[in-house]
């Protein structure tokens, strides 16, 4: 398989991607998937600049399965990146086999999220997407940088569930 890194990163491509992750994994180019990204011309321009010398493809969820299959069949190594776990859950539902490990980088605070740790904030839709992905046999690993410790989905899920239970008990919902 020539997808050497499958990653969620809310910034998609940035310095850590092009300096740290490219040193840790072989890469020729980056496949970026997300309807919100593919339809944003300014963001695509910024991503092209951030990718530097790496080949870059930015695809909607509709086109991505074909492009990912071509990358897997080809001789070059690619990173597959999106800014949301919902995108990867959607790809799995569409029958895309992107491998058995999903790396999760920064998912910073957004409205309605619970902060689970350094640069990890999830809302209920993220939670459900990660749970679906994990239950499809994909190891979901939270890891900001290649040399950081990995936290797996069951650990993060337990933390989210605990925070939700605590919030519900404070609100008298139990």
PDB file of C-alpha atoms in Angstrom, residues 67-165:
ATOM      1  CA  UNK A  67      -8.124   9.001  -6.442  1.00  0.00           C
ATOM      2  CA  UNK A  68      -7.212   7.051  -3.292  1.00  0.00           C
ATOM      3  CA  UNK A  69      -7.484   3.738  -5.172  1.00  0.00           C
ATOM      4  CA  UNK A  70      -5.139   5.067  -7.883  1.00  0.00           C
ATOM      5  CA  UNK A  71      -2.635   6.183  -5.253  1.00  0.00           C
ATOM      6  CA  UNK A  72      -2.738   2.786  -3.549  1.00  0.00           C
ATOM      7  CA  UNK A  73      -2.159   0.991  -6.855  1.00  0.00           C
ATOM      8  CA  UNK A  74       0.652   3.331  -7.903  1.00  0.00           C
ATOM      9  CA  UNK A  75       4.347   3.190  -7.085  1.00  0.00           C
ATOM     10  CA  UNK A  76       4.553   6.506  -5.187  1.00  0.00           C
ATOM     11  CA  UNK A  77       3.939   7.117  -1.489  1.00  0.00           C
ATOM     12  CA  UNK A  78       1.196   9.477  -0.330  1.00  0.00           C
ATOM     13  CA  UNK A  79      -0.213  10.975   2.823  1.00  0.00           C
ATOM     14  CA  UNK A  80      -4.014  10.991   3.044  1.00  0.00           C
ATOM     15  CA  UNK A  81      -5.262  13.902   5.159  1.00  0.00           C
ATOM     16  CA  UNK A  82      -8.605  15.418   6.084  1.00  0.00           C
ATOM     17  CA  UNK A  83      -9.652  17.917   8.696  1.00  0.00           C
ATOM     18  CA  UNK A  84     -12.477  15.788  10.125  1.00  0.00           C
ATOM     19  CA  UNK A  85     -13.144  12.242  11.340  1.00  0.00           C
ATOM     20  CA  UNK A  86     -16.534  12.495   9.643  1.00  0.00           C
ATOM     21  CA  UNK A  87     -14.741  12.484   6.280  1.00  0.00           C
ATOM     22  CA  UNK A  88     -12.924   9.244   7.091  1.00  0.00           C
ATOM     23  CA  UNK A  89     -16.143   7.648   8.361  1.00  0.00           C
ATOM     24  CA  UNK A  90     -17.760   8.650   5.063  1.00  0.00           C
ATOM     25  CA  UNK A  91     -14.875   7.152   3.080  1.00  0.00           C
ATOM     26  CA  UNK A  92     -15.214   3.873   4.986  1.00  0.00           C
ATOM     27  CA  UNK A  93     -18.960   3.811   4.294  1.00  0.00           C
ATOM     28  CA  UNK A  94     -18.127   4.286   0.597  1.00  0.00           C
ATOM     29  CA  UNK A  95     -15.911   1.190   0.721  1.00  0.00           C
ATOM     30  CA  UNK A  96     -12.541   2.950   0.734  1.00  0.00           C
ATOM     31  CA  UNK A  97      -9.762   0.915   2.344  1.00  0.00           C
ATOM     32  CA  UNK A  98      -7.253   3.486   3.553  1.00  0.00           C
ATOM     33  CA  UNK A  99      -5.457   1.073   5.872  1.00  0.00           C
ATOM     34  CA  UNK A 100      -5.702  -0.038   9.455  1.00  0.00           C
ATOM     35  CA  UNK A 101      -4.370   3.051  11.253  1.00  0.00           C
ATOM     36  CA  UNK A 102      -5.786   6.566  11.444  1.00  0.00           C
ATOM     37  CA  UNK A 103      -3.482   9.136  13.007  1.00  0.00           C
ATOM     38  CA  UNK A 104      -5.166  12.084  14.704  1.00  0.00           C
ATOM     39  CA  UNK A 105      -3.286  15.343  15.038  1.00  0.00           C
ATOM     40  CA  UNK A 106      -4.651  18.729  16.023  1.00  0.00           C
ATOM     41  CA  UNK A 107      -8.408  19.054  16.384  1.00  0.00           C
ATOM     42  CA  UNK A 108      -8.546  22.335  18.220  1.00  0.00           C
ATOM     43  CA  UNK A 109     -11.345  23.854  20.251  1.00  0.00           C
ATOM     44  CA  UNK A 110     -14.525  24.666  18.372  1.00  0.00           C
ATOM     45  CA  UNK A 111     -17.996  25.535  19.674  1.00  0.00           C
ATOM     46  CA  UNK A 112     -19.656  22.547  21.338  1.00  0.00           C
ATOM     47  CA  UNK A 113     -16.475  20.512  21.845  1.00  0.00           C
ATOM     48  CA  UNK A 114     -15.006  18.868  24.908  1.00  0.00           C
ATOM     49  CA  UNK A 115     -11.254  19.363  25.317  1.00  0.00           C
ATOM     50  CA  UNK A 116      -9.677  15.949  25.877  1.00  0.00           C
ATOM     51  CA  UNK A 117      -6.050  16.974  25.845  1.00  0.00           C
ATOM     52  CA  UNK A 118      -3.382  18.927  24.068  1.00  0.00           C
ATOM     53  CA  UNK A 119      -4.953  20.080  20.783  1.00  0.00           C
ATOM     54  CA  UNK A 120      -7.781  17.522  20.949  1.00  0.00           C
ATOM     55  CA  UNK A 121     -11.347  18.791  21.198  1.00  0.00           C
ATOM     56  CA  UNK A 122     -14.265  16.613  20.101  1.00  0.00           C
ATOM     57  CA  UNK A 123     -17.966  17.156  19.660  1.00  0.00           C
ATOM     58  CA  UNK A 124     -20.622  14.434  19.563  1.00  0.00           C
ATOM     59  CA  UNK A 125     -20.380  14.026  15.769  1.00  0.00           C
ATOM     60  CA  UNK A 126     -16.600  13.563  16.002  1.00  0.00           C
ATOM     61  CA  UNK A 127     -17.151  11.013  18.786  1.00  0.00           C
ATOM     62  CA  UNK A 128     -19.624   9.041  16.693  1.00  0.00           C
ATOM     63  CA  UNK A 129     -17.326   9.140  13.653  1.00  0.00           C
ATOM     64  CA  UNK A 130     -14.321   7.908  15.657  1.00  0.00           C
ATOM     65  CA  UNK A 131     -16.416   5.167  17.219  1.00  0.00           C
ATOM     66  CA  UNK A 132     -17.618   4.041  13.790  1.00  0.00           C
ATOM     67  CA  UNK A 133     -14.071   4.092  12.363  1.00  0.00           C
ATOM     68  CA  UNK A 134     -12.707   2.139  15.330  1.00  0.00           C
ATOM     69  CA  UNK A 135     -15.522  -0.412  15.085  1.00  0.00           C
ATOM     70  CA  UNK A 136     -14.579  -0.990  11.432  1.00  0.00           C
ATOM     71  CA  UNK A 137     -11.199  -2.305  12.588  1.00  0.00           C
ATOM     72  CA  UNK A 138      -9.172   0.888  12.183  1.00  0.00           C
ATOM     73  CA  UNK A 139      -6.758   1.707  15.013  1.00  0.00           C
ATOM     74  CA  UNK A 140      -7.403   5.380  15.862  1.00  0.00           C
ATOM     75  CA  UNK A 141      -4.226   6.897  17.319  1.00  0.00           C
ATOM     76  CA  UNK A 142      -4.026  10.414  18.738  1.00  0.00           C
ATOM     77  CA  UNK A 143      -0.493  11.698  18.179  1.00  0.00           C
ATOM     78  CA  UNK A 144       0.515  15.270  17.436  1.00  0.00           C
ATOM     79  CA  UNK A 145       4.111  14.582  16.326  1.00  0.00           C
ATOM     80  CA  UNK A 146       5.894  11.390  15.236  1.00  0.00           C
ATOM     81  CA  UNK A 147       7.886  11.124  18.481  1.00  0.00           C
ATOM     82  CA  UNK A 148       4.926  11.846  20.811  1.00  0.00           C
ATOM     83  CA  UNK A 149       3.247   9.118  22.816  1.00  0.00           C
ATOM     84  CA  UNK A 150       0.153   7.626  21.209  1.00  0.00           C
ATOM     85  CA  UNK A 151      -3.238   7.640  22.904  1.00  0.00           C
ATOM     86  CA  UNK A 152      -5.737   5.247  21.366  1.00  0.00           C
ATOM     87  CA  UNK A 153      -9.457   5.719  20.796  1.00  0.00           C
ATOM     88  CA  UNK A 154     -10.641   3.592  23.757  1.00  0.00           C
ATOM     89  CA  UNK A 155      -8.623   5.840  26.109  1.00  0.00           C
ATOM     90  CA  UNK A 156      -9.946   9.057  24.556  1.00  0.00           C
ATOM     91  CA  UNK A 157     -13.489   7.658  24.370  1.00  0.00           C
ATOM     92  CA  UNK A 158     -13.405   6.843  28.071  1.00  0.00           C
ATOM     93  CA  UNK A 159     -12.258  10.400  28.828  1.00  0.00           C
ATOM     94  CA  UNK A 160     -15.026  11.896  26.659  1.00  0.00           C
ATOM     95  CA  UNK A 161     -17.665   9.634  28.243  1.00  0.00           C
ATOM     96  CA  UNK A 162     -16.457  10.608  31.713  1.00  0.00           C
ATOM     97  CA  UNK A 163     -16.612  14.317  30.881  1.00  0.00           C
ATOM     98  CA  UNK A 164     -20.096  13.909  29.403  1.00  0.00           C
ATOM     99  CA  UNK A 165     -21.301  11.986  32.446  1.00  0.00           C
TER     100      UNK A 165
END
